Coordinates of C-alpha atoms in Angstrom, one line a residue:
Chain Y
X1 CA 0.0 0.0 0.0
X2 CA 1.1 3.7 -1.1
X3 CA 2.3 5.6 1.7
X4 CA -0.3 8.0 3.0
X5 CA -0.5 11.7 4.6
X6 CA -3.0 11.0 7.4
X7 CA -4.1 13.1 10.5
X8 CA -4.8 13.0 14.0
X9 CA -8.5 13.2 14.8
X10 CA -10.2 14.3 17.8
X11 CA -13.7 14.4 18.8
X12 CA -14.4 16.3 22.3
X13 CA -18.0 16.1 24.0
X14 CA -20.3 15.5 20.8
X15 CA -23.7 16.2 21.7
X16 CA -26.9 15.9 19.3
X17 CA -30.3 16.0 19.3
X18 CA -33.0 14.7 16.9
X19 CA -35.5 16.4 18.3
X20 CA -36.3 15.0 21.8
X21 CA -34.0 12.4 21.0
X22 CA -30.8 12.8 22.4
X23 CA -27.9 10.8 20.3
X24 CA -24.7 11.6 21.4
X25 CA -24.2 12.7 24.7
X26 CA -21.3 14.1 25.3
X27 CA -19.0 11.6 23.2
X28 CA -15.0 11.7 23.4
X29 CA -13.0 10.2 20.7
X30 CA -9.5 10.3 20.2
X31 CA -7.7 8.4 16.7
X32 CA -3.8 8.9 16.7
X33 CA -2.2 9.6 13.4
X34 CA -1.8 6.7 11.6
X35 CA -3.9 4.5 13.8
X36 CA -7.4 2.7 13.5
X37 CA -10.1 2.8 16.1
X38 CA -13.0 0.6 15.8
X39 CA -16.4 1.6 17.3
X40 CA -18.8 -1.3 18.7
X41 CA -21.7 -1.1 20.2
X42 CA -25.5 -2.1 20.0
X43 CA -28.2 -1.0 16.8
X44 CA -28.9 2.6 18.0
X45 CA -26.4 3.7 20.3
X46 CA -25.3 6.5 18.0
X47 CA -22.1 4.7 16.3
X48 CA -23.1 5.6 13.0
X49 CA -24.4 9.2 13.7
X50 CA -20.7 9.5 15.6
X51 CA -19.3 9.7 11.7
X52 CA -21.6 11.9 10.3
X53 CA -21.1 13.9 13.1
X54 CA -16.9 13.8 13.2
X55 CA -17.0 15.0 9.3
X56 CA -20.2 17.3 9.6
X57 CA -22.2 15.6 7.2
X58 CA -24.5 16.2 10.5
X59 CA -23.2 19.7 12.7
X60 CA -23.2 18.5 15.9
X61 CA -24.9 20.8 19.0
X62 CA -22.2 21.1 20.9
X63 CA -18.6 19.9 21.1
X64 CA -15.4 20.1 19.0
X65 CA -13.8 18.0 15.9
X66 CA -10.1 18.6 15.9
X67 CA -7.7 17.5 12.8
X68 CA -4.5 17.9 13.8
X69 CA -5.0 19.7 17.2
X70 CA -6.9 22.2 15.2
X71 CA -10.7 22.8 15.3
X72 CA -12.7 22.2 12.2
X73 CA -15.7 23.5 13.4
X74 CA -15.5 27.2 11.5
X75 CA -13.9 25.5 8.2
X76 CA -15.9 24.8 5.4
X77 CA -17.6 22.0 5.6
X78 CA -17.3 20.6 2.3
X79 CA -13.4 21.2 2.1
X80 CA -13.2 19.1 5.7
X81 CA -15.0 16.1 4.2
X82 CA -12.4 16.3 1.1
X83 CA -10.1 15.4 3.5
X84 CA -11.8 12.4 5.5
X85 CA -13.0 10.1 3.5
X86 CA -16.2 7.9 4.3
X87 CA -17.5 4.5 3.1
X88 CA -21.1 3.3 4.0
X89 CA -22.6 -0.3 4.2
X90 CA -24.9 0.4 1.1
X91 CA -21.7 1.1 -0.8
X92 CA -23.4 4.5 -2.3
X93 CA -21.7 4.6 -5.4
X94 CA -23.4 6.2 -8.6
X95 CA -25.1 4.1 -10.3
X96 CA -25.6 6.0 -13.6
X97 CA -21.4 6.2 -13.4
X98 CA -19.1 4.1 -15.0
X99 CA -16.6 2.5 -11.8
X100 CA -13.8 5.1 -13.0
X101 CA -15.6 7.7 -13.3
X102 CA -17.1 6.9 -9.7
X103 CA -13.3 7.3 -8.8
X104 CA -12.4 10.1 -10.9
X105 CA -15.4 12.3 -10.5
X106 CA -14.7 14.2 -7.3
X107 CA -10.8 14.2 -8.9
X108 CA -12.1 16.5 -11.7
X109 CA -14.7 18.4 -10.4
X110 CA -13.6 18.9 -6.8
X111 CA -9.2 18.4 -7.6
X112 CA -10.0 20.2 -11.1
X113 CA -7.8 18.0 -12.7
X114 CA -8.2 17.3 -16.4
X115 CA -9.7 14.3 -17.2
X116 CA -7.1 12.3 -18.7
X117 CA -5.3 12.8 -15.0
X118 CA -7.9 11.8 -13.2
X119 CA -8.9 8.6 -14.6
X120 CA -4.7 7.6 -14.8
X121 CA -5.1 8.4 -10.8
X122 CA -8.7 6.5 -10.9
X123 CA -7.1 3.4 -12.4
X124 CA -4.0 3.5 -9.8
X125 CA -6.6 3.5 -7.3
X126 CA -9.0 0.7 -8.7
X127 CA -5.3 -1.7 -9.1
X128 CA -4.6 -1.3 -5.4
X129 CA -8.2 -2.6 -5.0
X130 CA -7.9 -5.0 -6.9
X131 CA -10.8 -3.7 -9.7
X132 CA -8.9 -1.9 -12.6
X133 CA -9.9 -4.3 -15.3
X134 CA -13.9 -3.5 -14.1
X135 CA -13.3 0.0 -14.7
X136 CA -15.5 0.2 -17.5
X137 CA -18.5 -1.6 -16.1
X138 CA -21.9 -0.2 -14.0
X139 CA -21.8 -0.8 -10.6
X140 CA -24.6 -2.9 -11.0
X141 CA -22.9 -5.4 -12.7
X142 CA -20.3 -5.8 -9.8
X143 CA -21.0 -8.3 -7.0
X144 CA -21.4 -6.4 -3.5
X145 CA -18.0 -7.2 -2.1
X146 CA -16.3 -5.2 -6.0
X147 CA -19.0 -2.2 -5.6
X148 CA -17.2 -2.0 -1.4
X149 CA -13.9 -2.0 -2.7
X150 CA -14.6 0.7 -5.2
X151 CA -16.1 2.7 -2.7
X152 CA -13.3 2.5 -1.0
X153 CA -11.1 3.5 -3.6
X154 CA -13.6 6.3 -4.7
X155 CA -12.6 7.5 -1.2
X156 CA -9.3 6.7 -1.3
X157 CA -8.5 8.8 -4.5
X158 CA -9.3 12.1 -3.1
X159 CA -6.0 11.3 -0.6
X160 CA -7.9 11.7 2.5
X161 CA -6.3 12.1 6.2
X162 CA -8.6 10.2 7.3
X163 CA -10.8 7.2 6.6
X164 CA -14.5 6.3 7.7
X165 CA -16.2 3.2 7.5
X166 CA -19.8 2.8 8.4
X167 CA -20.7 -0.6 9.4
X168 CA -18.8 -1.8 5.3
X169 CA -19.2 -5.0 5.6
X170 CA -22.5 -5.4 7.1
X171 CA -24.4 -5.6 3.6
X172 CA -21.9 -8.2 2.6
X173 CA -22.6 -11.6 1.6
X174 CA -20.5 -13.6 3.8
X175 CA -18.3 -15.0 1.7
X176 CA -17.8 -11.8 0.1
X177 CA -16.8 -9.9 4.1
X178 CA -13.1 -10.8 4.0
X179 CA -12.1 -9.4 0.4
X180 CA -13.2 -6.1 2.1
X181 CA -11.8 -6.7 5.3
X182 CA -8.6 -7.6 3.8
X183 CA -8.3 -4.8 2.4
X184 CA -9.3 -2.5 5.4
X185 CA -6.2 -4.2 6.9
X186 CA -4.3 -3.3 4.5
X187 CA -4.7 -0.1 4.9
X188 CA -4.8 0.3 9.1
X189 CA -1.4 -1.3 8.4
X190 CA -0.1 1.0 6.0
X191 CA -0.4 3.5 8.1
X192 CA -4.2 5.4 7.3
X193 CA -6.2 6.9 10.3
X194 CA -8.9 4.9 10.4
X195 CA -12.6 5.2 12.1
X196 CA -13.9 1.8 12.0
X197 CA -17.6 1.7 12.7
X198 CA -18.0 -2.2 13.0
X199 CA -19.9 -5.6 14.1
X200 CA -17.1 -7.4 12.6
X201 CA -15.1 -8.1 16.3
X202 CA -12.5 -10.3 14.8
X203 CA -11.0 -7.1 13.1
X204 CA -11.8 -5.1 16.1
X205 CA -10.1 -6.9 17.8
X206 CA -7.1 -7.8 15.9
X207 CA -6.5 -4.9 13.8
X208 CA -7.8 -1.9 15.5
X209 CA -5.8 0.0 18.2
X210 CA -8.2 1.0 19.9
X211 CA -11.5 0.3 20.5
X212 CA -14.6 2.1 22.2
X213 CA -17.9 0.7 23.1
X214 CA -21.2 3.1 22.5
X215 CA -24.4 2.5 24.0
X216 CA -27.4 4.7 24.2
X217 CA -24.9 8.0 23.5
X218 CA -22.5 7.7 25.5
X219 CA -18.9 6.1 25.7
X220 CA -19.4 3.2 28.2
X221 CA -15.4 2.1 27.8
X222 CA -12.4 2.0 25.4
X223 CA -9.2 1.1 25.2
X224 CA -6.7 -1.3 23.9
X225 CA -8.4 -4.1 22.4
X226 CA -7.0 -6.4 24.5
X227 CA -8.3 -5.0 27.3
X228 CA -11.9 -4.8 25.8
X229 CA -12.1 -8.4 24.7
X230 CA -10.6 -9.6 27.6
X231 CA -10.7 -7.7 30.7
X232 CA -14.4 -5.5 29.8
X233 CA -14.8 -3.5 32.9
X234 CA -18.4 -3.2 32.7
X235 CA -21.6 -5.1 32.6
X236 CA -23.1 -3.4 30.0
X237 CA -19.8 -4.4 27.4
X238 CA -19.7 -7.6 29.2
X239 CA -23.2 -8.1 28.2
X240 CA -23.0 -6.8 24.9
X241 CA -19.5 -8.9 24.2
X242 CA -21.7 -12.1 25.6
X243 CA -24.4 -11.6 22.8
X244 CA -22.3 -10.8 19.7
X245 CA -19.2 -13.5 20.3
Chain T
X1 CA -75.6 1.9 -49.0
X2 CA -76.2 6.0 -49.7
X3 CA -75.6 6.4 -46.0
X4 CA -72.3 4.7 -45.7
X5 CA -71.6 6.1 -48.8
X6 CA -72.4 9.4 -47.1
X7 CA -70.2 8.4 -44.0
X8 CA -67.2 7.2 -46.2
X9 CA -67.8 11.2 -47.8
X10 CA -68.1 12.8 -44.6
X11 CA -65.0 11.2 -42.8
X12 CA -62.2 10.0 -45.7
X13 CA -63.1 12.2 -48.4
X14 CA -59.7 11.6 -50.2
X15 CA -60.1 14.5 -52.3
X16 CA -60.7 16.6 -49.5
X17 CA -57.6 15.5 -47.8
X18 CA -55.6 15.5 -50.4
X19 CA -56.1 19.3 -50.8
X20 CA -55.1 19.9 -47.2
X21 CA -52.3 17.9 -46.8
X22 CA -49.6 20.2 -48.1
X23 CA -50.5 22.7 -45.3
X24 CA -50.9 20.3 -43.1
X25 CA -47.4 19.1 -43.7
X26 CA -46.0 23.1 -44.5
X27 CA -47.3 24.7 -42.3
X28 CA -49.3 23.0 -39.6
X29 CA -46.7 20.4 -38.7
X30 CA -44.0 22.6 -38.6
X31 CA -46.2 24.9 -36.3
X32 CA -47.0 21.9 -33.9
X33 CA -43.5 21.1 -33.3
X34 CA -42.3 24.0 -32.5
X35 CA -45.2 25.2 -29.9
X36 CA -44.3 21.3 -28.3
X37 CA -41.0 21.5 -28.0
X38 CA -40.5 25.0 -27.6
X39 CA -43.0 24.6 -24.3
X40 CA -41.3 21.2 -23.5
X41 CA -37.6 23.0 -23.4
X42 CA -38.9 25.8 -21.7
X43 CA -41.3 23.7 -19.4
X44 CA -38.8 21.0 -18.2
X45 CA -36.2 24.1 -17.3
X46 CA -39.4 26.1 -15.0
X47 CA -40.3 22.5 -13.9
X48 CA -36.6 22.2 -12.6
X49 CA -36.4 25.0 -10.6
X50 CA -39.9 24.0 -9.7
X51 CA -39.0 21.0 -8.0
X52 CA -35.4 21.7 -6.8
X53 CA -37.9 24.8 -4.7
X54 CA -40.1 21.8 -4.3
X55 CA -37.5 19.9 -2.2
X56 CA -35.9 22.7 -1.1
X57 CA -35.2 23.5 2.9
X58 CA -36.3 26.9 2.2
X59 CA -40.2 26.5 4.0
X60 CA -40.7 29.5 1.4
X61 CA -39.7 28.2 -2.0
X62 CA -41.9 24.6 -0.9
X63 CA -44.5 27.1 -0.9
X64 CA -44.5 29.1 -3.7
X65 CA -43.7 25.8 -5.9
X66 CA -46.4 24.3 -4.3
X67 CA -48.9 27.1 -4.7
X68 CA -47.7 27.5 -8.2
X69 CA -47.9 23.7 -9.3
X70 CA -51.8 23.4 -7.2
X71 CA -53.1 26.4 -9.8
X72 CA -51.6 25.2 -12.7
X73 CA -52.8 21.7 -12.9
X74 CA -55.7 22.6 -11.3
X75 CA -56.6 25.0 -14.2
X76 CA -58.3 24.0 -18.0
X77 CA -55.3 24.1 -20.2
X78 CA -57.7 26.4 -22.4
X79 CA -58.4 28.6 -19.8
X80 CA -55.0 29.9 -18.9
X81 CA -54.0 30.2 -22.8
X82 CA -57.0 32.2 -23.3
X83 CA -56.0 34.3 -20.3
X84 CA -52.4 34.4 -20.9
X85 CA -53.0 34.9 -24.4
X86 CA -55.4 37.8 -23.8
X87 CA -54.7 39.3 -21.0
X88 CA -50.8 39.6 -21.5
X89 CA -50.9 40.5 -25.3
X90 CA -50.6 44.5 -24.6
X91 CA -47.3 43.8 -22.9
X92 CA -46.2 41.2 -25.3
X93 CA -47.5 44.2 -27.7
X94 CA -45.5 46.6 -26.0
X95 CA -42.0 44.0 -26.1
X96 CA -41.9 42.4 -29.2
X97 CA -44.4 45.4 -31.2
X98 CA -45.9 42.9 -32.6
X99 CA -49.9 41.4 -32.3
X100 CA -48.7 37.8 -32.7
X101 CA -50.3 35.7 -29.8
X102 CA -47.6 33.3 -30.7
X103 CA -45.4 33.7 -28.7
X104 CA -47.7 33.8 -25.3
X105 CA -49.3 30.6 -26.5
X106 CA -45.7 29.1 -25.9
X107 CA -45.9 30.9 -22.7
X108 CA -49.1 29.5 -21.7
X109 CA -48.0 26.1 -22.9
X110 CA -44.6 26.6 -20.9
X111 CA -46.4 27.6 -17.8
X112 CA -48.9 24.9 -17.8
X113 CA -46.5 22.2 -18.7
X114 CA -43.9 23.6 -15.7
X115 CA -46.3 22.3 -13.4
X116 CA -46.4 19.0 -14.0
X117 CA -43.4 18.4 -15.1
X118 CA -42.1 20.3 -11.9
X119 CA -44.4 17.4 -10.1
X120 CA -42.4 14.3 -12.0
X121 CA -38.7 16.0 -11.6
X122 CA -39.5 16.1 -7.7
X123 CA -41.0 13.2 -8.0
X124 CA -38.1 11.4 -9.7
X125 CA -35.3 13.2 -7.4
X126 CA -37.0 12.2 -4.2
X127 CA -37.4 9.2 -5.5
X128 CA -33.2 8.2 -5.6
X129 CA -31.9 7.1 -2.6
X130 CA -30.6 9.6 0.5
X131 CA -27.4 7.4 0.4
X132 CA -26.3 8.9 -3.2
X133 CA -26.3 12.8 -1.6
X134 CA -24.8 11.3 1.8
X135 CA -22.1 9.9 -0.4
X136 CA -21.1 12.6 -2.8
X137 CA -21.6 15.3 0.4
X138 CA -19.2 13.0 2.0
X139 CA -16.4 13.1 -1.2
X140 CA -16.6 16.7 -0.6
X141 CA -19.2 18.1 -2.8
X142 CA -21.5 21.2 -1.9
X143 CA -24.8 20.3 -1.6
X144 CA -25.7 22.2 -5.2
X145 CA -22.7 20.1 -6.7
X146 CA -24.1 17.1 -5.5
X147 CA -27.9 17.1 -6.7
X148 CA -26.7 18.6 -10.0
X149 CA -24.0 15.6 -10.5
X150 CA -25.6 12.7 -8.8
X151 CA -28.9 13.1 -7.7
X152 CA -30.5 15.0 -10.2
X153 CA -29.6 13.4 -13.5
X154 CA -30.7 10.0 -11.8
X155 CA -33.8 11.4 -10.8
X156 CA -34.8 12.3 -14.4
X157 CA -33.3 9.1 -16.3
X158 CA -36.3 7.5 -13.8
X159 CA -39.3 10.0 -14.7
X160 CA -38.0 9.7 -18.5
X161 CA -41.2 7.5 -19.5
X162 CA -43.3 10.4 -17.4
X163 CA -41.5 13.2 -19.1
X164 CA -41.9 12.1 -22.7
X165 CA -46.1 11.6 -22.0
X166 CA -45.9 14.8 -21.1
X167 CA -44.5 15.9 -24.0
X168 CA -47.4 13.8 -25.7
X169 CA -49.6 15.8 -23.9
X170 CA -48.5 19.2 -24.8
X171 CA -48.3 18.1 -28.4
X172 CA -52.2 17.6 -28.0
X173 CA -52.5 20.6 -26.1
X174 CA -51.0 23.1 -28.6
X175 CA -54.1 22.5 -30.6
X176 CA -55.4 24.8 -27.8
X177 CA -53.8 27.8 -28.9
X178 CA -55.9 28.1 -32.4
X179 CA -58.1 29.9 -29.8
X180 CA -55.7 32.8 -29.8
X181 CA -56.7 33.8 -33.7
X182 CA -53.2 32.9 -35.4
X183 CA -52.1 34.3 -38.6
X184 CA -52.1 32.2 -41.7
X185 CA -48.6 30.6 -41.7
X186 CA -49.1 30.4 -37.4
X187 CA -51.9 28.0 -37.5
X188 CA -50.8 24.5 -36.1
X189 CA -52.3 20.9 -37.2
X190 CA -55.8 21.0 -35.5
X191 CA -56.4 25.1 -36.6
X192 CA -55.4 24.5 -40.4
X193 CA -57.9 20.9 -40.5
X194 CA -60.5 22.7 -38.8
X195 CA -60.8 25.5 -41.2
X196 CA -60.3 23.3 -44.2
X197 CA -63.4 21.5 -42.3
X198 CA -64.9 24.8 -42.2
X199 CA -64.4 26.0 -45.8
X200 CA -65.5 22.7 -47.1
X201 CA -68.4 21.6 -44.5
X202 CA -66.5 18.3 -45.1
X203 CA -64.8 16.7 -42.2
X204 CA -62.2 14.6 -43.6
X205 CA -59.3 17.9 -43.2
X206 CA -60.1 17.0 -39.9
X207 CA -59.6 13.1 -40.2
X208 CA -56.5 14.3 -41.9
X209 CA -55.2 16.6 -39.0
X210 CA -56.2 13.6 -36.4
X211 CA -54.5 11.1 -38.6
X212 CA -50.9 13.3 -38.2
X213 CA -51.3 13.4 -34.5
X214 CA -51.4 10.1 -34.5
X215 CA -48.6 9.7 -36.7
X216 CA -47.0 12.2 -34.1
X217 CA -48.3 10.4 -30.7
X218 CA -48.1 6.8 -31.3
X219 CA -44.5 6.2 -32.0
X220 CA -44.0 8.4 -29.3
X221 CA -46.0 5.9 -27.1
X222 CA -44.3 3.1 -27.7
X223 CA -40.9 4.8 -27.1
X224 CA -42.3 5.4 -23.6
X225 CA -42.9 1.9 -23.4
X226 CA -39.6 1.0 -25.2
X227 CA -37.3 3.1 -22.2
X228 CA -39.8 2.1 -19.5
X229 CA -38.7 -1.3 -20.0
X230 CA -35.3 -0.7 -20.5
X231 CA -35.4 1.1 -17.6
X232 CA -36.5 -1.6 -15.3
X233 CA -34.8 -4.0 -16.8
X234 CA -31.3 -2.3 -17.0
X235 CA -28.6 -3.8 -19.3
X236 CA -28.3 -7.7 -19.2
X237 CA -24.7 -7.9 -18.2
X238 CA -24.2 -10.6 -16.1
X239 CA -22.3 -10.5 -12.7
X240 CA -19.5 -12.1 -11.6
X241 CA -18.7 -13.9 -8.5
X242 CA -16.4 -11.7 -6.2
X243 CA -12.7 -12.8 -6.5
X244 CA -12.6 -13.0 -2.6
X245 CA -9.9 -15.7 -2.4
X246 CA -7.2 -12.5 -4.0
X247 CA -8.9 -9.6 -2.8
X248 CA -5.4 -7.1 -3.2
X249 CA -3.0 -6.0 -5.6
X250 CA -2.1 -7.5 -8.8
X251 CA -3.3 -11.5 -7.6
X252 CA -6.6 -10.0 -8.0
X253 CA -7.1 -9.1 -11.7
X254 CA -6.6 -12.4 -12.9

């Protein structure tokens, strides 16, 4: 894996409200440069709203996102999320989009590189996936373990500091979960900040660095994942850990 | 006999028809078109911003396109070109210094065809999933970047079958204008059959005029057909199984 230019990304007491209902409260989250942190927890505790919230695809109520020891919050929004990229269990790519172009679009119209440029760096990206010779195709026409790995690529291409990823494997055939997961490990180990949103605890627990448990809003415990799997200091991840290994 | 004989005369007089064909074809055709597509273009533009307003979080553009779209398909076609087409021709007088109602039967056509086409573009953009916007916001794009790359021109590719009856429609609907009191080499299909009908007390013209609409229409339904299917259907490539075993690098493409 190329070498990459990531980030160090803080959250500091996230708060949001839909309404009456409260879905972070007051969440701390800390990913060292270079490093992956998963983030496990029960349907609904907020895991997923965590992301949108840490690149502002949601603002949250209160709180600060930090990159690099410096707050996002006043930046453009749409320049921040240039720079973290995101992939989402119903893969999301655009269907009416050739897979290259899928990679290359946000190269031209966002990088404003010409187009010849864009899809050389689109096919460099599709090889390390794995994908160049489907470069062509629909995304229909890709099983849902190819349509993953271009997404991931589509993200990868805009060089991003840091990566998201939103439950990616959880749409997945089964057979089709450790292509992608293979290649998320590739990645954590070349050295890509890395937000893994997961119910996949194998590579929580052997690829992440760290790893915090969600529930109802609120960190309930992180750490090491050693120390998660195997020493859980609470009953509620003690619970949880009970019902998912 | 002599009254099927009379019938025959009355509806498929050849002679009749044969006499109004060339303006048919000269003048009325040409005419047709270009009150259609003219108010299609024009239409499908208003009926964009119509339904980006329509979607809008902007409680006061919902409103307006709402408001707009309710009196609009809520009016008789007829109605608003005779309204339009009278009660705006001293301006129109006062722009283009002419007395042509031409011009604001397009405009009528445009406005009534806006709203319902407005309706099918929301429809159609609402209708793609909130995942495409959450993932092109999340590549970086603005949220005006993002329906104009990836969520609007799915949207329409959906509401194609919808968008081409109403094009159907408005092809009918330009008859309407005739009420207006066009100029010779103005008149569309149905104005130049019905006053061939007129001159001759003899209805084939009219046959004649109905016979190119249909010539018009039909082909057009069956394209509708022809995408609808296609659409649903997509292309028949086949899928591959995932090459799981050699997910990375080069082991992969083999």
């Amino acid at each position: 894996m190329t070498e990459f230019s990531s980030g160090t990304l803080t959250g500091k007491n996230l708060h949001l409200s839909f309404g009456q209902n409260h879905v972070l409260r007051g969440i701390d989250l800390h990913v060292e440069k270079g490093t992956t942190a998963s983030v496990i927890g029960p349907s609904g505790s907020g895991k997923s709203t965590l992301l949108r919230v840490m690149n502002r695809l949601i603002e949250p109520d209160q709180g600060d996102i930090l990159l690099d020891g410096r707050s996002v919050l006043k930046d453009n929004p749409d320049e921040l999320r240039q720079r973290i990229g995101m992939v989402f269990q119903q893969f999301n790519l655009f269907p009416h989009k050739t897979v290259a172009d899928n990679v290359s679009l946000a190269l031209r119209k966002l990088r404003k590189l010409p187009k010849d440029q864009a899809r050389a760096q689109a096919l460099e990206q599709l090889d390390l996936v794995g994908l160049k010779h489907k470069a062509d195709v629909r995304p229909a026409n890709l099983s849902g373990g190819q349509q993953q790995r271009v997404a991931i690529a589509r993200a990868l291409a805009m060089k991003p500091e840091v990566m998201f990823f939103d439950e990616a494997t959880s749409a997945l055939d089964p057979e089709l979960v450790k292509g992608v997961l293979a290649l998320m490990t590739d990645l954590a180990k070349g050295g890509m900040t890395m937000v893994v949103v997961t119910h996949e605890m194998g590579f929580s627990r052997n690829v992440s660095d760290t790893v915090t448990f969600m529930d109802a809003g609120v960190v309930v415990e992180s750490g090491p994942p050693e120390q998660i799997f195997t020493a859980p200091g609470t009953d509620r991840l003690k619970g949880f850990l009970s019902d998912v290994l | 006999m002599d009254l099927l004989e009379q019938l025959a005369d009355t509806f498929f007089n050849w002679e009749e028809m044969a006499k109004v064909i060339p303006a048919l074809l000269a003048v009325g055709l040409p005419n047709t078109l270009i009150l259609a597509v003219a108010s299609g273009i024009f239409g499908s533009l208003l009926g964009l911003l119509l339904a980006m307003m329509g979607i809008s979080r902007n409680a006061g553009a919902r409103w307006v396109a709402r408001i707009y779209t309710d009196i609009f398909r809520g009016l008789p076609a007829i109605l608003v070109i005779l309204v339009i087409g009278i009660g705006l021709s001293p301006i129109a007088r006062e722009i283009t210094g002419s007395r042509n109602p031409y011009p604001l039967g397009i405009l009528a056509l445009t406005l009534i065809a806006a709203a319902y086409i407005g309706e099918i573009f929301r429809s159609g953009i609402q209708s793609v999933e909130k995942g495409q916007l959450e993932a092109s916001r999340a590549l970086g794009f603005s949220y005006g970047s993002s329906m104009r790359l990836v969520v609007v021109p799915q949207g329409i590719r959906r509401v194609l079958p919808a968008l081409v009856n109403q094009f159907i429609s408005l092809l009918k609907d330009s008859s309407l204008v005739f009420m207006l009191g066009l100029a010779a080499s103005d008149r569309e299909i149905f104005r130049i059959g019905n006053d061939a009908m007129a001159n001759t007390g003899n209805l084939s013209p009219l046959v004649a005029a109905g016979i190119l609409y249909l010539i018009l229409t039909v082909p057009l339904t069956h394209f509708v057909n022809f995408i609808d299917n296609r659409l649903r259907t997509g292309r028949p490539e086949k899928k591959e199984p995932d090459e799981a075993a050699a997910p990375i690098g080069k082991g992969a493409q083999a």
